[in-house]
Amino acid sequence: MPKEKILVTCALPYANGPLHAGHIRSTYLPADIYVRYLRMNGKDVAFICGSDEHGTPITLTAEKEKTTPLEVATKYHKIMKQELKDLEIDFDIFSRTSTKLNHKNAQEFFLEAHKKGYIYAQDVDQYYCNTNKRFLPDRYVEGNCPNCGFEGARGDHCEKCAQALRTLDNPHCIICGSIPELKSTKHWFFKLTVFKEQLKKFLSRKELPTNVKNYALSWTENLQNWCITRDLEWGVKVPLPEAENKVLYVWWDAPIGYISATQEWDKKNGLSYWKNGNIIHFIGKDIIYHHALFWPAMLIAHGKYKLPYTIIAGEYLTLEKEKMSTSRGWVVWVSDFLKKYPADYLRYYLTITSPLATDMDFSWKEFEARINNELSDVLGNFVHRTLTFIQRFFYKTIPKPRKLDEKDKKIFAKIAETQKIVAQKIEEFNFLEGLKAIMELARAGNVYFNEKEPWKNKETQATTIYVTANLVHAIAILLLPFLPETALKIHSQLGHKGAFDELKWECAKEKVKAGQKIALHIKPIIQKIEIKST
Ligand SMILES: [Zn+2]
Ligand SMILES: [Zn+2]
């Protein structure tokens, strides 16, 4: 774990629709777990995100809905911000790339690179629709991917092979369906190719995970200079007098949005994270290309900020073994999910099921089984039986222990050991194994409770319950980064008073005080669920 200031960013969600479980699983949830853990350890961390608001999908939606791109972006900015909040993704700021500050920064990045000779103008052939009398940038044209043959590839990007594209086979205009012609227009290019060796050096960083490294390295031999302007009105104006009616490509200003948002969050010290901090980007694997190649090259060209410390890329989520599709509605929308279940159920299921660097399948039956058989039967049950025992037999007061025997001591040793394991796993971005270790601790608690039979053994009863109360307390601390709402519920039922942000990672080792009153009302913290098959 880096020692200095830490800046954690999440890929900026595109403001053209609400969020689904795939977004949450690949990017926002792992980043949030990591940041909560850092904060509990007293780290100086900034957690930055915002909505990505330029580019052609938004202008297309605006045209379809007879409104403006700004209105489309504003609508989804608000929706996504609320959804992330409801999922307890706790950003320091959730900004937008359409702010004045971001426009200014994106232009400054352009001018700096231009001044240093990393940007040049060139006349290029672009798709032009004769019916609509306009150029067709990016999403305005569809066709077959020349790289993998995929039939629904867009002008700038193939969804299937995740490559940035410049031309398509069998192109057609998305507005009128006609076959566009190629027409000459002037555009500006970023000399990505001159950064080849520096990018290779960057990609050799030991902190970069294999899935990011391998994917990006495979492209370093085929780098192409990158067209960074578009014939479009919506976006950041190209800051050159001869570039009227052109805007910067959305992938130029989007990552700069990380910097702008940090500045907006802390006007005085925000940029110090970019100059002296360690920068960690959480992204989905479909945008490794942009974050591990374009973005570091832009940073090198600009020269004032540090390169990423690492880039964590979560892989895809399928639904019942089928590729998710927002247009077909084959998707788990965050807002639909939250109408039925608590946020922590999604956080639990998405973390415990598959490692972040592999694809995961979302299955409603498996979701039900994991919530009922694991979260409820193992963790919820252990917490509840301990608390109800204190309520019934010890006047709602944590009892005073007598002499600890070997089994009691083993539980305290297991708490200390688990705390170390969970910390290590989170620092390795292995959130699955971290959460599993906590579940193991709860399982050990149930075994201990059964073996000790406190309902029978009056002599050791107080000691046993004192030990299980400590275990409940430790579980609640360790669980906080993963399932914040559940962890806080356990804390208040255990009688914790004072601000919850005082809860530090080290508290897991602290003993609870005998004599401490637990809450008046003890309720099961996890409710079982039933998924109706359709
Ligand atoms: Zn392709
Ligand atoms: Zn057309």
XYZ file of C-alpha atoms and ligand atoms in Angstrom:
536
model
C 0.000 0.000 0.000
C 1.427 3.398 -0.959
C 2.483 5.545 2.008
C 1.924 9.060 0.631
C -1.214 10.913 -0.364
C -3.445 8.556 -2.284
C -5.783 9.552 -5.065
C -8.374 6.978 -6.045
C -10.508 7.572 -9.115
C -13.348 5.581 -10.642
C -13.989 5.526 -14.375
C -16.403 8.354 -15.110
C -19.777 6.778 -15.917
C -21.198 8.044 -19.197
C -24.240 10.272 -18.677
C -26.498 8.596 -21.202
C -28.370 6.090 -19.035
C -28.686 4.783 -15.489
C -26.198 2.427 -13.831
C -26.380 -1.361 -13.770
C -24.712 -4.088 -11.731
C -21.920 -4.486 -14.312
C -20.682 -0.941 -13.649
C -20.829 -1.478 -9.916
C -19.035 -4.796 -9.954
C -16.141 -3.811 -12.215
C -15.355 -0.380 -10.828
C -17.301 1.455 -8.134
C -17.662 -1.221 -5.481
C -14.022 -2.421 -5.436
C -12.811 1.193 -5.345
C -15.172 2.015 -2.492
C -14.034 -1.000 -0.439
C -10.426 0.019 -0.977
C -11.016 3.665 -0.032
C -13.036 2.842 3.087
C -10.190 0.601 4.197
C -7.611 3.362 3.571
C -9.687 5.879 5.500
C -10.033 3.473 8.443
C -6.242 3.316 8.448
C -5.941 7.086 8.646
C -4.576 7.534 5.107
C -4.721 10.860 3.316
C -6.979 9.749 0.492
C -9.099 11.549 -2.093
C -11.885 9.568 -3.767
C -12.810 11.179 -7.058
C -15.441 10.588 -9.702
C -17.912 12.406 -11.931
C -20.020 11.916 -15.005
C -18.557 11.794 -18.506
C -20.758 14.162 -20.486
C -19.367 14.817 -23.938
C -19.290 12.685 -27.063
C -21.773 11.457 -29.606
C -23.984 8.987 -27.684
C -25.323 11.937 -25.676
C -25.838 14.164 -28.727
C -27.630 11.279 -30.457
C -29.958 10.827 -27.483
C -30.614 14.570 -27.444
C -31.507 14.506 -31.154
C -33.807 11.540 -30.636
C -35.530 13.096 -27.618
C -35.640 16.585 -29.162
C -33.742 18.127 -26.286
C -30.199 19.416 -25.684
C -27.087 17.379 -24.858
C -26.716 19.362 -21.630
C -30.209 18.358 -20.532
C -29.532 14.697 -21.262
C -26.241 14.833 -19.362
C -27.756 16.700 -16.419
C -30.602 14.219 -16.120
C -28.314 11.186 -15.966
C -25.703 12.948 -13.862
C -28.341 13.359 -11.156
C -29.671 9.818 -11.516
C -26.226 8.196 -11.359
C -25.117 10.366 -8.456
C -28.137 9.228 -6.456
C -27.675 5.562 -7.404
C -24.043 5.606 -6.304
C -25.014 7.276 -3.047
C -27.739 4.689 -2.457
C -25.131 1.959 -2.924
C -22.957 3.668 -0.305
C -20.218 4.477 -2.786
C -18.723 7.281 -0.772
C -16.961 9.721 -3.140
C -15.407 12.948 -1.931
C -16.815 14.498 -5.080
C -18.957 13.396 -8.006
C -18.352 16.124 -10.577
C -19.008 16.428 -14.316
C -16.759 16.805 -17.348
C -18.913 19.638 -18.710
C -17.755 22.097 -16.029
C -15.956 25.293 -17.079
C -12.915 24.167 -15.142
C -12.686 20.924 -17.077
C -13.054 22.734 -20.401
C -10.217 25.024 -19.362
C -8.004 22.132 -18.249
C -8.670 20.070 -21.382
C -7.721 23.062 -23.545
C -4.602 23.675 -21.478
C -3.540 20.022 -21.900
C -4.071 20.410 -25.648
C -2.113 23.663 -25.917
C 0.757 22.313 -23.835
C 1.102 19.217 -26.019
C 0.656 21.360 -29.151
C 3.407 23.744 -28.043
C 5.773 20.810 -27.520
C 5.085 19.459 -30.994
C 3.076 16.412 -29.909
C -0.009 17.522 -31.839
C -0.231 18.113 -35.578
C -2.995 18.934 -38.055
C -3.797 16.779 -41.045
C -6.482 16.589 -43.711
C -8.258 13.276 -43.383
C -11.175 11.507 -44.988
C -14.176 11.338 -42.679
C -17.562 9.762 -43.160
C -19.993 12.370 -44.469
C -23.730 11.898 -44.937
C -25.010 13.591 -48.083
C -28.630 13.302 -46.965
C -28.072 15.026 -43.623
C -25.280 17.262 -44.962
C -22.979 16.588 -42.059
C -19.916 14.696 -40.950
C -20.597 11.516 -39.005
C -18.221 11.379 -36.051
C -17.969 8.269 -33.844
C -21.410 6.892 -32.978
C -23.070 8.578 -35.953
C -21.783 5.782 -38.137
C -22.072 2.019 -37.658
C -20.596 -0.914 -39.544
C -18.412 -4.004 -39.260
C -15.230 -3.981 -37.201
C -12.229 -4.333 -39.551
C -10.344 -5.971 -36.706
C -12.704 -8.751 -35.547
C -15.641 -8.559 -37.967
C -18.198 -7.647 -35.271
C -21.289 -6.258 -37.023
C -22.417 -3.538 -34.618
C -19.124 -1.640 -34.383
C -19.325 2.123 -33.984
C -17.207 4.730 -35.719
C -14.707 5.042 -32.881
C -14.916 1.801 -30.955
C -15.605 -1.908 -31.264
C -17.589 -3.236 -28.323
C -16.539 -6.810 -29.084
C -12.742 -6.553 -29.315
C -12.528 -3.272 -27.356
C -10.290 -1.609 -29.915
C -10.359 2.050 -30.865
C -11.264 2.278 -34.556
C -10.758 4.728 -37.398
C -12.620 3.091 -40.272
C -15.385 0.512 -40.634
C -16.410 -2.066 -43.205
C -19.938 -1.563 -44.652
C -20.573 1.772 -42.898
C -24.015 3.387 -42.666
C -25.346 6.650 -41.238
C -27.076 6.134 -37.908
C -29.579 8.950 -38.534
C -30.864 8.081 -42.013
C -29.310 4.684 -42.753
C -27.707 5.769 -46.028
C -24.179 4.845 -47.008
C -21.879 7.740 -46.176
C -19.103 8.930 -48.438
C -15.612 9.856 -47.364
C -14.896 13.575 -47.453
C -11.766 15.502 -46.563
C -11.679 17.594 -43.376
C -8.887 18.935 -41.182
C -8.264 17.260 -37.837
C -5.668 17.291 -35.098
C -3.657 14.241 -34.107
C -1.805 13.355 -30.949
C 1.548 11.650 -31.602
C 0.931 8.561 -29.519
C 3.658 6.686 -31.430
C 6.498 8.831 -30.060
C 5.665 7.635 -26.538
C 6.144 3.949 -27.329
C 9.253 3.394 -25.206
C 7.988 5.489 -22.304
C 4.702 3.607 -22.341
C 6.514 0.276 -22.332
C 8.502 1.445 -19.343
C 5.314 2.553 -17.597
C 3.666 -0.793 -18.346
C 6.565 -2.653 -16.754
C 5.611 -1.250 -13.323
C 5.323 -4.129 -10.889
C 2.197 -2.595 -9.360
C 0.166 -3.017 -12.553
C -1.999 -6.157 -12.517
C -1.454 -8.757 -15.245
C -4.766 -8.254 -17.023
C -3.996 -4.564 -17.566
C -0.334 -5.073 -18.373
C -0.816 -7.865 -20.902
C -3.649 -6.178 -22.727
C -1.894 -2.825 -23.004
C 1.509 -4.295 -23.868
C -0.020 -6.238 -26.742
C -0.944 -2.888 -28.322
C 2.375 -1.091 -27.879
C 3.766 -2.539 -31.118
C 0.789 -1.239 -33.112
C 0.365 2.253 -31.727
C -1.181 4.776 -34.093
C -1.325 8.514 -33.832
C -4.631 9.434 -32.385
C -7.228 11.771 -33.897
C -8.327 13.955 -30.981
C -10.777 16.361 -32.634
C -14.291 15.965 -34.008
C -16.720 17.855 -36.257
C -19.288 18.435 -33.548
C -20.771 21.287 -31.526
C -21.119 19.618 -28.126
C -17.840 19.331 -26.274
C -14.677 21.252 -25.459
C -13.799 23.703 -28.246
C -10.414 23.129 -29.859
C -8.414 26.159 -28.638
C -6.988 27.161 -32.023
C -8.348 29.937 -34.287
C -8.206 27.678 -37.351
C -10.280 24.962 -35.648
C -13.704 26.546 -35.724
C -16.665 24.164 -35.247
C -14.418 21.434 -33.904
C -14.352 19.980 -30.432
C -11.881 17.757 -28.620
C -12.606 14.043 -28.713
C -14.443 12.927 -25.558
C -11.563 10.619 -24.581
C -9.271 13.649 -24.457
C -11.289 15.599 -21.905
C -12.758 12.668 -19.912
C -9.618 11.576 -18.007
C -8.675 15.225 -17.493
C -12.013 15.296 -15.676
C -10.300 13.345 -12.866
C -7.922 16.263 -12.376
C -10.626 18.925 -12.666
C -12.836 17.130 -10.147
C -9.955 16.877 -7.670
C -9.324 20.612 -8.062
C -13.003 21.379 -7.635
C -13.132 19.256 -4.476
C -10.134 20.977 -2.879
C -9.225 24.253 -4.557
C -6.131 24.759 -2.463
C -4.603 21.293 -2.177
C -6.360 19.173 -4.801
C -3.537 19.311 -7.328
C -0.982 18.205 -4.742
C -2.446 14.697 -5.060
C -1.542 14.793 -8.750
C 1.938 16.108 -8.099
C 3.019 14.129 -5.025
C 0.385 11.474 -4.507
C -0.067 7.933 -5.680
C -2.803 7.741 -8.257
C -4.919 4.618 -8.541
C -7.497 4.307 -11.314
C -10.329 1.778 -10.995
C -11.853 1.002 -14.388
C -13.723 -1.651 -16.367
C -11.645 -3.799 -18.692
C -13.237 -2.281 -21.807
C -11.291 0.937 -21.232
C -7.830 -0.432 -20.414
C -6.662 0.881 -23.792
C -7.627 4.434 -22.880
C -6.200 4.374 -19.345
C -3.002 2.410 -19.866
C -1.954 3.935 -23.210
C -3.684 7.222 -24.159
C -3.850 8.669 -20.679
C -0.248 8.031 -19.560
C 0.943 9.434 -22.921
C -1.180 12.560 -22.361
C 0.306 12.933 -18.891
C 3.860 12.553 -20.194
C 3.184 15.111 -22.932
C 1.748 17.562 -20.415
C 4.555 16.929 -17.968
C 3.209 18.417 -14.734
C 1.539 15.441 -13.083
C 2.501 11.948 -11.985
C 1.741 8.785 -13.908
C -0.722 6.324 -12.342
C 0.625 4.202 -9.507
C -1.600 1.398 -10.714
C -4.743 0.694 -12.725
C -7.242 -1.882 -11.474
C -9.529 -3.252 -14.180
C -12.620 -5.254 -13.250
C -13.884 -7.700 -15.814
C -17.338 -8.258 -17.311
C -20.575 -9.321 -15.696
C -22.991 -11.579 -17.554
C -26.589 -12.195 -16.512
C -27.739 -15.836 -16.304
C -24.813 -16.771 -18.593
C -25.840 -14.278 -21.279
C -24.156 -11.039 -22.233
C -25.956 -8.104 -20.640
C -27.715 -5.753 -23.010
C -29.170 -2.436 -21.919
C -31.161 -2.062 -25.135
C -32.841 -5.459 -24.654
C -33.324 -4.815 -20.930
C -31.243 -7.912 -20.107
C -29.512 -6.233 -17.228
C -29.720 -5.698 -13.466
C -30.482 -1.994 -13.023
C -29.254 -0.532 -9.753
C -32.532 1.304 -9.113
C -34.627 -1.854 -9.693
C -32.405 -3.864 -7.391
C -32.581 -1.297 -4.601
C -36.373 -1.252 -4.712
C -36.289 -4.861 -3.505
C -33.061 -5.445 -1.596
C -30.584 -3.568 0.591
C -27.433 -2.205 -1.066
C -25.273 -4.501 1.054
C -26.825 -7.602 -0.553
C -25.517 -6.446 -3.919
C -22.172 -5.486 -2.407
C -21.898 -8.925 -0.803
C -22.895 -10.937 -3.847
C -20.757 -9.003 -6.330
C -17.678 -9.263 -4.114
C -17.876 -12.865 -2.894
C -18.714 -14.611 -6.157
C -15.728 -14.186 -8.511
C -12.294 -12.558 -8.424
C -12.332 -9.060 -9.902
C -9.914 -9.986 -12.686
C -12.203 -12.694 -14.084
C -15.666 -12.445 -15.596
C -18.613 -13.112 -13.303
C -22.086 -14.433 -13.988
C -25.004 -12.861 -12.120
C -27.570 -15.550 -11.337
C -30.641 -14.679 -9.272
C -30.802 -18.203 -7.817
C -27.194 -18.025 -6.719
C -27.787 -14.549 -5.326
C -30.654 -15.913 -3.223
C -28.572 -18.869 -2.026
C -25.597 -16.727 -1.039
C -27.701 -14.216 0.884
C -29.702 -16.916 2.699
C -27.089 -19.623 3.278
C -24.057 -17.437 3.860
C -24.863 -13.884 4.834
C -27.959 -14.792 6.851
C -27.231 -18.325 8.148
C -23.558 -17.810 8.915
C -22.907 -14.161 9.679
C -26.376 -12.876 10.567
C -27.081 -15.926 12.697
C -23.856 -15.679 14.675
C -24.373 -12.007 15.458
C -28.014 -12.520 16.359
C -27.560 -15.508 18.664
C -24.813 -13.693 20.565
C -26.838 -10.523 21.001
C -30.089 -12.279 21.956
C -28.177 -14.357 24.512
C -26.845 -11.174 26.120
C -30.328 -9.711 26.020
C -32.009 -12.692 27.669
C -29.471 -13.933 30.164
C -27.227 -10.985 31.002
C -29.650 -8.062 31.362
C -28.527 -6.562 28.015
C -25.008 -6.186 29.386
C -21.802 -7.695 28.047
C -20.749 -10.132 30.785
C -17.456 -10.183 32.628
C -15.260 -13.132 31.601
C -13.644 -15.589 33.982
C -10.374 -17.311 33.158
C -9.959 -17.945 29.413
C -9.347 -21.539 28.329
C -7.528 -22.691 25.185
C -10.617 -22.504 22.978
C -11.359 -18.950 24.130
C -7.792 -17.882 23.467
C -7.899 -19.474 20.032
C -10.787 -17.207 19.068
C -8.815 -14.093 20.035
C -5.845 -15.396 18.051
C -8.142 -16.024 15.091
C -9.426 -12.433 15.257
C -5.876 -11.059 15.118
C -4.931 -13.394 12.290
C -8.061 -12.590 10.262
C -7.484 -8.873 10.628
C -4.050 -9.313 9.058
C -5.345 -11.494 6.242
C -8.187 -9.134 5.348
C -5.812 -6.143 5.346
C -3.351 -7.941 3.119
C -6.033 -9.090 0.689
C -7.544 -5.607 0.379
C -4.093 -4.125 -0.218
C -3.621 -6.700 -2.984
C -7.010 -5.684 -4.444
C -8.193 -9.228 -3.743
C -11.528 -8.244 -2.239
C -13.065 -11.688 -2.673
C -10.504 -13.372 -0.407
C -10.766 -10.531 2.107
C -14.510 -10.952 2.469
C -14.170 -14.745 2.560
C -11.802 -14.485 5.526
C -14.436 -12.487 7.436
C -17.054 -15.135 6.653
C -14.596 -17.766 7.916
C -14.359 -15.855 11.177
C -18.150 -15.874 11.536
C -18.179 -19.605 10.780
C -15.554 -20.189 13.463
C -17.788 -18.194 15.813
C -20.736 -20.509 15.182
C -18.603 -23.614 15.724
C -17.253 -22.178 18.983
C -20.748 -21.240 20.178
C -22.028 -24.768 19.475
C -19.091 -26.452 21.173
C -19.296 -24.269 24.266
C -23.075 -24.739 24.672
C -23.502 -21.627 26.828
C -27.212 -22.435 27.315
C -26.092 -25.526 29.273
C -22.741 -24.655 30.809
C -23.512 -22.084 33.476
C -19.915 -22.109 34.729
C -18.330 -20.909 31.463
C -21.371 -19.122 30.050
C -20.204 -15.578 30.837
C -16.751 -16.168 29.377
C -18.165 -17.737 26.223
C -20.524 -14.844 25.602
C -17.801 -12.314 26.356
C -15.664 -14.020 23.688
C -18.475 -14.117 21.123
C -19.274 -10.443 21.811
C -15.655 -9.658 20.977
C -15.944 -11.691 17.837
C -19.095 -9.817 16.809
C -17.281 -6.546 17.407
C -14.273 -7.604 15.318
C -16.515 -8.799 12.487
C -18.298 -5.455 12.448
C -14.991 -3.567 12.129
C -13.583 -5.793 9.407
C -16.877 -5.757 7.544
C -17.088 -1.976 7.402
C -15.276 -1.495 4.049
C -17.361 -4.230 2.405
C -20.858 -3.894 3.881
C -20.947 -0.508 5.630
C -24.651 -0.482 6.461
C -24.607 -3.975 7.966
C -21.425 -3.239 9.896
C -22.919 -0.097 11.408
C -26.110 -1.952 12.333
C -24.047 -4.517 14.222
C -22.146 -1.749 15.974
C -25.233 0.019 17.191
C -26.865 -3.223 18.341
C -23.681 -3.986 20.233
C -24.188 -0.687 22.039
C -21.530 1.349 20.282
C -21.910 5.047 20.953
C -20.009 7.886 19.332
C -19.345 8.739 15.714
C -18.954 5.842 13.334
C -16.140 7.515 11.443
C -14.100 7.046 14.612
C -14.047 3.330 13.896
C -10.495 2.485 12.912
C -9.089 -0.691 11.450
C -7.030 -1.204 14.593
C -10.232 -1.310 16.690
C -10.784 -4.902 15.542
C -8.138 -5.963 18.050
C -9.534 -3.906 20.911
C -11.555 -5.784 23.484
C -15.148 -4.808 24.127
C -15.808 -3.634 27.653
C -17.517 -5.994 30.044
C -20.434 -4.096 31.518
C -21.214 -2.290 28.242
C -24.951 -2.122 27.560
C -26.137 -3.422 24.222
C -29.039 -1.846 22.302
C -32.555 -2.064 23.715
C -33.961 -3.732 20.642
C -32.171 -6.617 18.985
C -33.328 -7.495 15.489
C -31.872 -9.906 12.928
C -29.458 -7.870 10.810
C -29.976 -9.940 7.651
C -33.429 -10.820 6.313
C -33.759 -13.901 4.143
C -34.988 -13.378 0.610
C -37.031 -15.335 -1.870
C -36.568 -14.953 -5.599
C -39.726 -15.811 -7.486
C -38.885 -17.741 -10.614
C -40.582 -16.289 -13.664
Zn -13.763 -5.630 -33.160
Zn -27.586 10.335 -42.846
